[in-house]
Tab-separated table of C-alpha atoms in Angstrom:
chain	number	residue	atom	x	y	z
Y	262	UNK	CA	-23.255	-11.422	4.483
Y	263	UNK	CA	-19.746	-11.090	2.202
Y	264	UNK	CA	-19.047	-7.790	1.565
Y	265	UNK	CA	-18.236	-6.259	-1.947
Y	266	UNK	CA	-14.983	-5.745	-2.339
Y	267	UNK	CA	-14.449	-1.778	-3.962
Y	268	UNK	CA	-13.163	-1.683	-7.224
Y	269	UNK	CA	-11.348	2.148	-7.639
Y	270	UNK	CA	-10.917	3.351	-11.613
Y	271	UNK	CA	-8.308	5.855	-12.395
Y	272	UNK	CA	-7.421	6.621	-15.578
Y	273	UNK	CA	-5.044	4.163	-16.430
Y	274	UNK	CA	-5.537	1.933	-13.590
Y	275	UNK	CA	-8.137	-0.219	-11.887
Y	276	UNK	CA	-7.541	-1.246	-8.406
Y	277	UNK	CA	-9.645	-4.793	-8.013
Y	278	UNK	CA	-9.593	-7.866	-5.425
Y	279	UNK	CA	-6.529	-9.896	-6.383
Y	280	UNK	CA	-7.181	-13.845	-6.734
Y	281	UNK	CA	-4.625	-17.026	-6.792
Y	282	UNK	CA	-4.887	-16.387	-10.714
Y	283	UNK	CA	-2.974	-13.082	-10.153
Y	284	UNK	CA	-0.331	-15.038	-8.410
Y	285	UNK	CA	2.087	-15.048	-11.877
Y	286	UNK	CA	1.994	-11.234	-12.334
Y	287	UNK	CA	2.449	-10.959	-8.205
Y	288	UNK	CA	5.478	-12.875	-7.960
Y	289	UNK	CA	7.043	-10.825	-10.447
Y	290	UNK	CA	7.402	-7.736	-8.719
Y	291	UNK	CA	7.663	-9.966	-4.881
Y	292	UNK	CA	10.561	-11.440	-5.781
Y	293	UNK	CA	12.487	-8.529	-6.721
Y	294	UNK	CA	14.483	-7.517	-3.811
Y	295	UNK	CA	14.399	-4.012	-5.096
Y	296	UNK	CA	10.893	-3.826	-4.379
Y	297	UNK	CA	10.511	-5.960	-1.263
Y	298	UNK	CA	13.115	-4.553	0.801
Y	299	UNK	CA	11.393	-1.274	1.744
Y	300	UNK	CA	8.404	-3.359	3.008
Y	301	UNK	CA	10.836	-5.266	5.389
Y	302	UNK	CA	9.991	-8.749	3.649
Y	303	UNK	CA	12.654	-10.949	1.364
Y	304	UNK	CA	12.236	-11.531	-2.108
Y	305	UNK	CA	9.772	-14.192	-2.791
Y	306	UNK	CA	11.047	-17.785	-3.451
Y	307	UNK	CA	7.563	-19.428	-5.427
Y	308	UNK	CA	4.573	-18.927	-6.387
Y	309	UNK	CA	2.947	-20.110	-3.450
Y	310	UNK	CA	4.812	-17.250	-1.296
Y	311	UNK	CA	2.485	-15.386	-3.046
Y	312	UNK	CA	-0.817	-17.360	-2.194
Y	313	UNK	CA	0.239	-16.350	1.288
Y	314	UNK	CA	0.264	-12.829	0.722
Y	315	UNK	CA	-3.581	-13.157	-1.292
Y	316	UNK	CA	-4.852	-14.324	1.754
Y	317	UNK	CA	-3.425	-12.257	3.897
Y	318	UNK	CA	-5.150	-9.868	1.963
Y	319	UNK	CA	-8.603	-11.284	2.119
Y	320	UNK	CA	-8.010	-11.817	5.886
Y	321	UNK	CA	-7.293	-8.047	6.572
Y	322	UNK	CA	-10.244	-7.494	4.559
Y	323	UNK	CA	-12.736	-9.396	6.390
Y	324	UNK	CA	-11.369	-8.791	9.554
Y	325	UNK	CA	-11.689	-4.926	8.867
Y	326	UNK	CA	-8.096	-4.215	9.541
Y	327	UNK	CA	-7.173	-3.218	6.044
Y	328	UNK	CA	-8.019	-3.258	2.339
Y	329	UNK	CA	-5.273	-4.061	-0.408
Y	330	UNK	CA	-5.974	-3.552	-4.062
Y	331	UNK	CA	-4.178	-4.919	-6.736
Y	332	UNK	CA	-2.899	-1.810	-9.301
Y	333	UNK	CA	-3.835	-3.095	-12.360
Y	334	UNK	CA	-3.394	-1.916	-15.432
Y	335	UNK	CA	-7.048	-0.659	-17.531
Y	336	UNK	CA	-5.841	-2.320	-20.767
Y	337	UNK	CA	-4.321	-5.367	-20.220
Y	338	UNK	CA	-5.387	-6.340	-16.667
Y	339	UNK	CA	-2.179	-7.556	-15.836
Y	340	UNK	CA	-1.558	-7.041	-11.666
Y	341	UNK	CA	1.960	-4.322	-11.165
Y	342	UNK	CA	1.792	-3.814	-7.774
Y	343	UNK	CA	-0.573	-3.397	-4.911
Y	344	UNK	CA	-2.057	-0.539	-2.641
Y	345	UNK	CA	-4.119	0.000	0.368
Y	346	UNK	CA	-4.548	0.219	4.166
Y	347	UNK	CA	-3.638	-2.338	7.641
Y	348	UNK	CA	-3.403	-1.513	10.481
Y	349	UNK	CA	-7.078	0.058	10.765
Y	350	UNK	CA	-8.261	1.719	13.734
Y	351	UNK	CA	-11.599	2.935	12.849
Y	352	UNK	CA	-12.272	4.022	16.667
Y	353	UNK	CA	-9.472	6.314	16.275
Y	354	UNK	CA	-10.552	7.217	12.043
Y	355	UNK	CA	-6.925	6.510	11.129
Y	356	UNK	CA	-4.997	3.729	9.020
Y	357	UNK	CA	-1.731	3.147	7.600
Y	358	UNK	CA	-0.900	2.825	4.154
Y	359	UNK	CA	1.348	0.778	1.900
Y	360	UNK	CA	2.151	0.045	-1.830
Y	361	UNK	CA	4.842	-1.778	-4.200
Y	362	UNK	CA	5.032	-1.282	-7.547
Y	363	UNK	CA	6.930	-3.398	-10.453
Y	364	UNK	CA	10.073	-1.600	-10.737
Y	365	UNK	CA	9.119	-2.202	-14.388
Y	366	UNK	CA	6.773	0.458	-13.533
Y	367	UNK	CA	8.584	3.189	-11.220
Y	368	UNK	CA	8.986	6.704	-12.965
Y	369	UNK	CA	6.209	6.792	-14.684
Y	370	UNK	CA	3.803	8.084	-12.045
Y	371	UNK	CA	1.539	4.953	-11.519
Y	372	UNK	CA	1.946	4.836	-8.100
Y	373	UNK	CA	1.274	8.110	-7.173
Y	374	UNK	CA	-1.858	7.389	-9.251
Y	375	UNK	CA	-2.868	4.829	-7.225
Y	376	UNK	CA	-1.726	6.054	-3.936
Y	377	UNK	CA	-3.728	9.051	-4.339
Y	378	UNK	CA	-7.266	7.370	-5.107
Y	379	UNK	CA	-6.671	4.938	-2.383
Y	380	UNK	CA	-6.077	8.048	0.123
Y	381	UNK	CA	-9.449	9.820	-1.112
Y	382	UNK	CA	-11.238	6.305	-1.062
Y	383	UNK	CA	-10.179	5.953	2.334
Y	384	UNK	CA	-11.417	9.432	3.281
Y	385	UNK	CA	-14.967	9.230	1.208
Y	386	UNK	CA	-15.737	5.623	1.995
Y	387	UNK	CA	-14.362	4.639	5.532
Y	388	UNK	CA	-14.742	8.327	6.995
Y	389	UNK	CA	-10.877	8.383	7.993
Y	390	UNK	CA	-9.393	11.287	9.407
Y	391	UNK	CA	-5.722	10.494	9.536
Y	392	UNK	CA	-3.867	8.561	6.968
Y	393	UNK	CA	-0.347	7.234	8.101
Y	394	UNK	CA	2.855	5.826	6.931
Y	395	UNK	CA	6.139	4.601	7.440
Y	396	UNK	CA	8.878	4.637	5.518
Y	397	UNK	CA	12.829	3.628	6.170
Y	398	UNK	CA	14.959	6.445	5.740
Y	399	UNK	CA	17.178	5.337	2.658
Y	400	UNK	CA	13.856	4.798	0.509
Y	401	UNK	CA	13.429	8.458	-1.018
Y	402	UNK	CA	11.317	7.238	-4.087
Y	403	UNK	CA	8.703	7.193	-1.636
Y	404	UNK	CA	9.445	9.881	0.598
Y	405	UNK	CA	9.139	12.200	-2.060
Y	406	UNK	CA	6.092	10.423	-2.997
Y	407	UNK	CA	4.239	11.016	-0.377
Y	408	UNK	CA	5.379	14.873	0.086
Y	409	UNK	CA	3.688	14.947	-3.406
Y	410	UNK	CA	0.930	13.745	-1.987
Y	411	UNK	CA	0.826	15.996	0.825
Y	412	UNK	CA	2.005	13.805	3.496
Y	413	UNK	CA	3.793	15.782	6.534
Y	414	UNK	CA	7.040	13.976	7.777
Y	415	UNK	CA	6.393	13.870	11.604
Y	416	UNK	CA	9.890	12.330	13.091
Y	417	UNK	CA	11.819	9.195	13.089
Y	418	UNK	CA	10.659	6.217	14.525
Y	419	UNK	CA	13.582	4.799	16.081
Y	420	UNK	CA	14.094	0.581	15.860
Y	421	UNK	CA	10.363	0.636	14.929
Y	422	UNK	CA	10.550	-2.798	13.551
Y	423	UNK	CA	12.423	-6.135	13.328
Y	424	UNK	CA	12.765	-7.266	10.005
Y	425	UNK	CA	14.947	-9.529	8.162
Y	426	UNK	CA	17.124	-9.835	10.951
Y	427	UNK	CA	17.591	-6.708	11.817
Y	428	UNK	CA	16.017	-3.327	13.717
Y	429	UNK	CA	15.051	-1.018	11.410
Y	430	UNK	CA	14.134	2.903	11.932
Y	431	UNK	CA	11.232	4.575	10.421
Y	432	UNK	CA	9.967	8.034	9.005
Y	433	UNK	CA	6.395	8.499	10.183
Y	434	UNK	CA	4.009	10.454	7.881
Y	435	UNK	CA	0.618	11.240	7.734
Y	436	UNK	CA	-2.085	13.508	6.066
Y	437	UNK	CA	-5.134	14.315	7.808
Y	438	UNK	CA	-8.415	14.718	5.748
Y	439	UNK	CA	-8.142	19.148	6.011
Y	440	UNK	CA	-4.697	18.638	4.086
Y	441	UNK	CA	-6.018	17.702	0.932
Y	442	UNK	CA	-8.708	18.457	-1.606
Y	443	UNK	CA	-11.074	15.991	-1.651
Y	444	UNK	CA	-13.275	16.752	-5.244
């Protein structure tokens, strides 16, 4: 039986499914290096980078292993970034989370918007206690994003992952479900 994939309404977002025909809108904001280079990836060469990444979505998604929304916005529909969990252990109740935005988009509080209904979806609907990230030290933007948030900085991660060629360290965060309020 295919699951339903959750749709999350905020008010000036939806976070849906993405599809192939958000592929245009995607590469947009993937092959920006701004945007790309705090998720360890380079900036996206075609279109059909992007297919990639829509099926790595669906994969992580029927696998259980994560969830990734697309942020869209409520009145044009048009796909400016993404948000959800990998990484899932529900033995354990925890996740990690991740998220770009269109730089087109950064200031204006959309992805705390959408960061902050994915963390209380992933608390209400897949009983999580422990919500993680990781985030390089240079990216602030998101550090403070996630201190918004509520998210405790726990230490450095040191050479926590190999990307683009190099080693690169970490900042591990993480709310539990008692940090926040929930209504």
């Amino acid at each position: 039986m295919k699951k339903i994939f959750p749709i999350i309404e905020t008010s000036r977002l939806i976070l849906r499914e993405v599809t192939s025909e958000d592929a245009k809108d995607m590469f947009k904001y993937l092959s920006d290096k701004d945007v790309v280079k705090p998720m360890g990836l380079a900036p996206f060469q075609a279109v059909k980078d992007v297919w990639d990444e829509v099926s790595w979505y669906k994969s992580i998604y029927e696998e259980g292993t994560g969830i990734r929304w697309g942020i869209t916005l409520k009145d044009s529909g048009k796909v400016i970034g993404s948000c959800g969990f990998l990484n899932m252990l529900t033995k354990h109740y925890r996740a990690e989370v991740g998220y770009e935005l269109s730089k087109d988009y950064w200031g204006k509080g959309m992805a705390s918007e959408a960061l902050e209904a994915v963390v209380k979806h992933g608390y209400h609907h897949f009983q999580l206690e422990r919500i993680e990230a990781l985030i390089e030290p240079a990216n602030l933007p998101s550090q403070k994003l996630v201190e918004k948030l509520g998210f405790k900085r726990e230490g450095l991660l040191r050479h926590y992952e190999y990307t683009c060629g190099k080693f690169d360290d970490l900042y591990m965060y993480s709310i539990i479900k008692e940090d926040i309020n929930l209504i």
